[in-house]
């Protein structure tokens, strides 16, 4: 699902929603070309709360602020590989909506095989 980008920008140089004004000199705003939300996003449960953001042009604001490439459609990550997931979402599955983190979080996740993934998701449905 592609959404309008009229009022969006990507801000680098901060990892918090409510960053102090004193850190503004480190922040940079980058124009957004497009945003793609997950087609099965559910606003009530926040299931599939993920999107891809395409910026209008490449940037490199320093060691920690750079564009991350997306693997090709046919690329398969090896089972057992570790990837990192970033987000501002809930830090506890029992939290109620509206209590998401103010700071960007990161977690290491081990890639599981396709068959195991399908089995786990069938159990959750």
PDB file of C-alpha atoms in Angstrom:
ATOM      1  CA  UNK A   1       0.000   0.000   0.000  1.00  0.00           C
ATOM      2  CA  UNK A   2       1.615   3.260  -1.108  1.00  0.00           C
ATOM      3  CA  UNK A   3       0.715   6.369   0.916  1.00  0.00           C
ATOM      4  CA  UNK A   4       1.022  10.078   0.189  1.00  0.00           C
ATOM      5  CA  UNK A   5       4.346  11.621   1.200  1.00  0.00           C
ATOM      6  CA  UNK A   6       3.227  15.265   1.194  1.00  0.00           C
ATOM      7  CA  UNK A   7       3.864  15.798   4.920  1.00  0.00           C
ATOM      8  CA  UNK A   8       6.687  13.321   5.547  1.00  0.00           C
ATOM      9  CA  UNK A   9      10.455  13.566   5.808  1.00  0.00           C
ATOM     10  CA  UNK A  10      13.133  11.257   7.151  1.00  0.00           C
ATOM     11  CA  UNK A  11      15.115  12.742  10.043  1.00  0.00           C
ATOM     12  CA  UNK A  12      18.618  11.516  10.833  1.00  0.00           C
ATOM     13  CA  UNK A  13      20.835  12.434  13.767  1.00  0.00           C
ATOM     14  CA  UNK A  14      18.381  11.378  16.473  1.00  0.00           C
ATOM     15  CA  UNK A  15      16.908   8.162  17.777  1.00  0.00           C
ATOM     16  CA  UNK A  16      14.102   9.691  19.842  1.00  0.00           C
ATOM     17  CA  UNK A  17      10.686  11.087  18.938  1.00  0.00           C
ATOM     18  CA  UNK A  18      10.981  13.950  21.392  1.00  0.00           C
ATOM     19  CA  UNK A  19      14.624  14.906  21.053  1.00  0.00           C
ATOM     20  CA  UNK A  20      15.765  18.025  22.853  1.00  0.00           C
ATOM     21  CA  UNK A  21      16.179  21.184  20.771  1.00  0.00           C
ATOM     22  CA  UNK A  22      19.821  21.359  21.872  1.00  0.00           C
ATOM     23  CA  UNK A  23      20.609  18.396  19.596  1.00  0.00           C
ATOM     24  CA  UNK A  24      19.071  19.993  16.506  1.00  0.00           C
ATOM     25  CA  UNK A  25      22.461  20.826  15.001  1.00  0.00           C
ATOM     26  CA  UNK A  26      23.056  17.078  14.525  1.00  0.00           C
ATOM     27  CA  UNK A  27      19.699  16.455  12.850  1.00  0.00           C
ATOM     28  CA  UNK A  28      19.113  16.423   9.098  1.00  0.00           C
ATOM     29  CA  UNK A  29      15.791  16.146   7.289  1.00  0.00           C
ATOM     30  CA  UNK A  30      15.665  14.259   3.996  1.00  0.00           C
ATOM     31  CA  UNK A  31      12.815  14.413   1.463  1.00  0.00           C
ATOM     32  CA  UNK A  32      10.781  11.231   1.114  1.00  0.00           C
ATOM     33  CA  UNK A  33       9.967   9.953  -2.366  1.00  0.00           C
ATOM     34  CA  UNK A  34       7.598   7.151  -1.392  1.00  0.00           C
ATOM     35  CA  UNK A  35       6.330   5.120   1.566  1.00  0.00           C
ATOM     36  CA  UNK A  36       5.084   1.551   1.227  1.00  0.00           C
ATOM     37  CA  UNK A  37       3.005   0.175   4.087  1.00  0.00           C
ATOM     38  CA  UNK A  38       2.362  -3.542   4.536  1.00  0.00           C
ATOM     39  CA  UNK A  39      -0.789  -4.442   2.602  1.00  0.00           C
ATOM     40  CA  UNK A  40      -2.214  -6.303   5.637  1.00  0.00           C
ATOM     41  CA  UNK A  41      -1.508  -3.560   8.198  1.00  0.00           C
ATOM     42  CA  UNK A  42      -4.218  -3.470  10.878  1.00  0.00           C
ATOM     43  CA  UNK A  43      -4.643  -0.130  12.652  1.00  0.00           C
ATOM     44  CA  UNK A  44      -6.473  -1.718  15.609  1.00  0.00           C
ATOM     45  CA  UNK A  45      -4.056  -4.517  16.473  1.00  0.00           C
ATOM     46  CA  UNK A  46      -0.988  -2.937  14.824  1.00  0.00           C
ATOM     47  CA  UNK A  47      -0.315  -6.274  13.121  1.00  0.00           C
ATOM     48  CA  UNK A  48       2.073  -5.943  10.189  1.00  0.00           C
ATOM     49  CA  UNK A  49       3.152  -2.513  11.446  1.00  0.00           C
ATOM     50  CA  UNK A  50       6.024  -2.104   9.015  1.00  0.00           C
ATOM     51  CA  UNK A  51       6.810   0.045   6.029  1.00  0.00           C
ATOM     52  CA  UNK A  52       9.604   0.862   3.614  1.00  0.00           C
ATOM     53  CA  UNK A  53      10.636   4.470   3.057  1.00  0.00           C
ATOM     54  CA  UNK A  54      12.345   5.536  -0.142  1.00  0.00           C
ATOM     55  CA  UNK A  55      14.211   8.831   0.094  1.00  0.00           C
ATOM     56  CA  UNK A  56      14.506  11.187  -2.859  1.00  0.00           C
ATOM     57  CA  UNK A  57      18.300  10.966  -2.971  1.00  0.00           C
ATOM     58  CA  UNK A  58      21.078   9.002  -1.281  1.00  0.00           C
ATOM     59  CA  UNK A  59      22.697  10.491   1.788  1.00  0.00           C
ATOM     60  CA  UNK A  60      25.461   9.713   4.234  1.00  0.00           C
ATOM     61  CA  UNK A  61      25.256  11.914   7.321  1.00  0.00           C
ATOM     62  CA  UNK A  62      27.957  10.028   9.167  1.00  0.00           C
ATOM     63  CA  UNK A  63      28.896   6.590  10.425  1.00  0.00           C
ATOM     64  CA  UNK A  64      25.478   5.800  11.903  1.00  0.00           C
ATOM     65  CA  UNK A  65      23.224   7.557   9.389  1.00  0.00           C
ATOM     66  CA  UNK A  66      23.210   5.983   5.974  1.00  0.00           C
ATOM     67  CA  UNK A  67      20.903   4.251   3.536  1.00  0.00           C
ATOM     68  CA  UNK A  68      20.461   0.518   4.002  1.00  0.00           C
ATOM     69  CA  UNK A  69      19.912  -1.465   0.849  1.00  0.00           C
ATOM     70  CA  UNK A  70      17.053  -3.920   0.501  1.00  0.00           C
ATOM     71  CA  UNK A  71      17.808  -7.438  -0.691  1.00  0.00           C
ATOM     72  CA  UNK A  72      16.518  -8.455  -4.089  1.00  0.00           C
ATOM     73  CA  UNK A  73      13.177 -10.225  -4.400  1.00  0.00           C
ATOM     74  CA  UNK A  74      14.782 -13.618  -5.058  1.00  0.00           C
ATOM     75  CA  UNK A  75      17.510 -13.354  -2.411  1.00  0.00           C
ATOM     76  CA  UNK A  76      17.209 -15.864   0.436  1.00  0.00           C
ATOM     77  CA  UNK A  77      18.907 -15.209   3.755  1.00  0.00           C
ATOM     78  CA  UNK A  78      20.588 -18.328   5.134  1.00  0.00           C
ATOM     79  CA  UNK A  79      18.699 -20.001   7.998  1.00  0.00           C
ATOM     80  CA  UNK A  80      20.425 -19.178  11.283  1.00  0.00           C
ATOM     81  CA  UNK A  81      21.684 -15.790  10.089  1.00  0.00           C
ATOM     82  CA  UNK A  82      21.255 -12.868  12.452  1.00  0.00           C
ATOM     83  CA  UNK A  83      19.511  -9.710  11.297  1.00  0.00           C
ATOM     84  CA  UNK A  84      18.676  -6.521  13.145  1.00  0.00           C
ATOM     85  CA  UNK A  85      15.177  -5.085  13.410  1.00  0.00           C
ATOM     86  CA  UNK A  86      14.666  -1.413  14.291  1.00  0.00           C
ATOM     87  CA  UNK A  87      11.522   0.353  15.414  1.00  0.00           C
ATOM     88  CA  UNK A  88       9.597   2.541  17.823  1.00  0.00           C
ATOM     89  CA  UNK A  89       6.961  -0.096  18.594  1.00  0.00           C
ATOM     90  CA  UNK A  90       5.826  -1.760  21.761  1.00  0.00           C
ATOM     91  CA  UNK A  91       8.502  -3.184  24.023  1.00  0.00           C
ATOM     92  CA  UNK A  92       6.062  -5.520  25.804  1.00  0.00           C
ATOM     93  CA  UNK A  93       3.368  -7.555  24.057  1.00  0.00           C
ATOM     94  CA  UNK A  94       0.957  -6.782  26.924  1.00  0.00           C
ATOM     95  CA  UNK A  95       1.199  -2.991  26.610  1.00  0.00           C
ATOM     96  CA  UNK A  96      -1.846  -1.140  25.395  1.00  0.00           C
ATOM     97  CA  UNK A  97      -1.898   0.924  22.251  1.00  0.00           C
ATOM     98  CA  UNK A  98      -0.375   4.361  22.711  1.00  0.00           C
ATOM     99  CA  UNK A  99       2.496   3.225  24.913  1.00  0.00           C
ATOM    100  CA  UNK A 100       5.097   2.700  22.211  1.00  0.00           C
ATOM    101  CA  UNK A 101       8.726   3.549  22.836  1.00  0.00           C
ATOM    102  CA  UNK A 102       9.881   7.155  22.406  1.00  0.00           C
ATOM    103  CA  UNK A 103      13.378   5.939  21.518  1.00  0.00           C
ATOM    104  CA  UNK A 104      14.378   3.882  18.495  1.00  0.00           C
ATOM    105  CA  UNK A 105      15.000   0.300  19.593  1.00  0.00           C
ATOM    106  CA  UNK A 106      16.982  -2.502  17.978  1.00  0.00           C
ATOM    107  CA  UNK A 107      16.891  -6.256  18.460  1.00  0.00           C
ATOM    108  CA  UNK A 108      18.874  -9.111  16.914  1.00  0.00           C
ATOM    109  CA  UNK A 109      16.657 -11.768  15.341  1.00  0.00           C
ATOM    110  CA  UNK A 110      17.721 -15.192  14.102  1.00  0.00           C
ATOM    111  CA  UNK A 111      16.414 -16.115  10.648  1.00  0.00           C
ATOM    112  CA  UNK A 112      14.351 -19.319  10.736  1.00  0.00           C
ATOM    113  CA  UNK A 113      13.544 -21.592   7.828  1.00  0.00           C
ATOM    114  CA  UNK A 114      10.456 -20.995   5.689  1.00  0.00           C
ATOM    115  CA  UNK A 115       8.747 -24.231   6.828  1.00  0.00           C
ATOM    116  CA  UNK A 116       9.230 -23.445  10.521  1.00  0.00           C
ATOM    117  CA  UNK A 117       7.971 -19.894   9.954  1.00  0.00           C
ATOM    118  CA  UNK A 118       4.810 -21.163   8.239  1.00  0.00           C
ATOM    119  CA  UNK A 119       4.161 -23.627  11.090  1.00  0.00           C
ATOM    120  CA  UNK A 120       4.543 -20.958  13.787  1.00  0.00           C
ATOM    121  CA  UNK A 121       2.267 -18.490  12.003  1.00  0.00           C
ATOM    122  CA  UNK A 122      -0.440 -21.117  11.474  1.00  0.00           C
ATOM    123  CA  UNK A 123      -0.448 -21.737  15.237  1.00  0.00           C
ATOM    124  CA  UNK A 124      -0.923 -17.996  15.926  1.00  0.00           C
ATOM    125  CA  UNK A 125      -3.861 -17.547  13.560  1.00  0.00           C
TER     126      UNK A 125
END
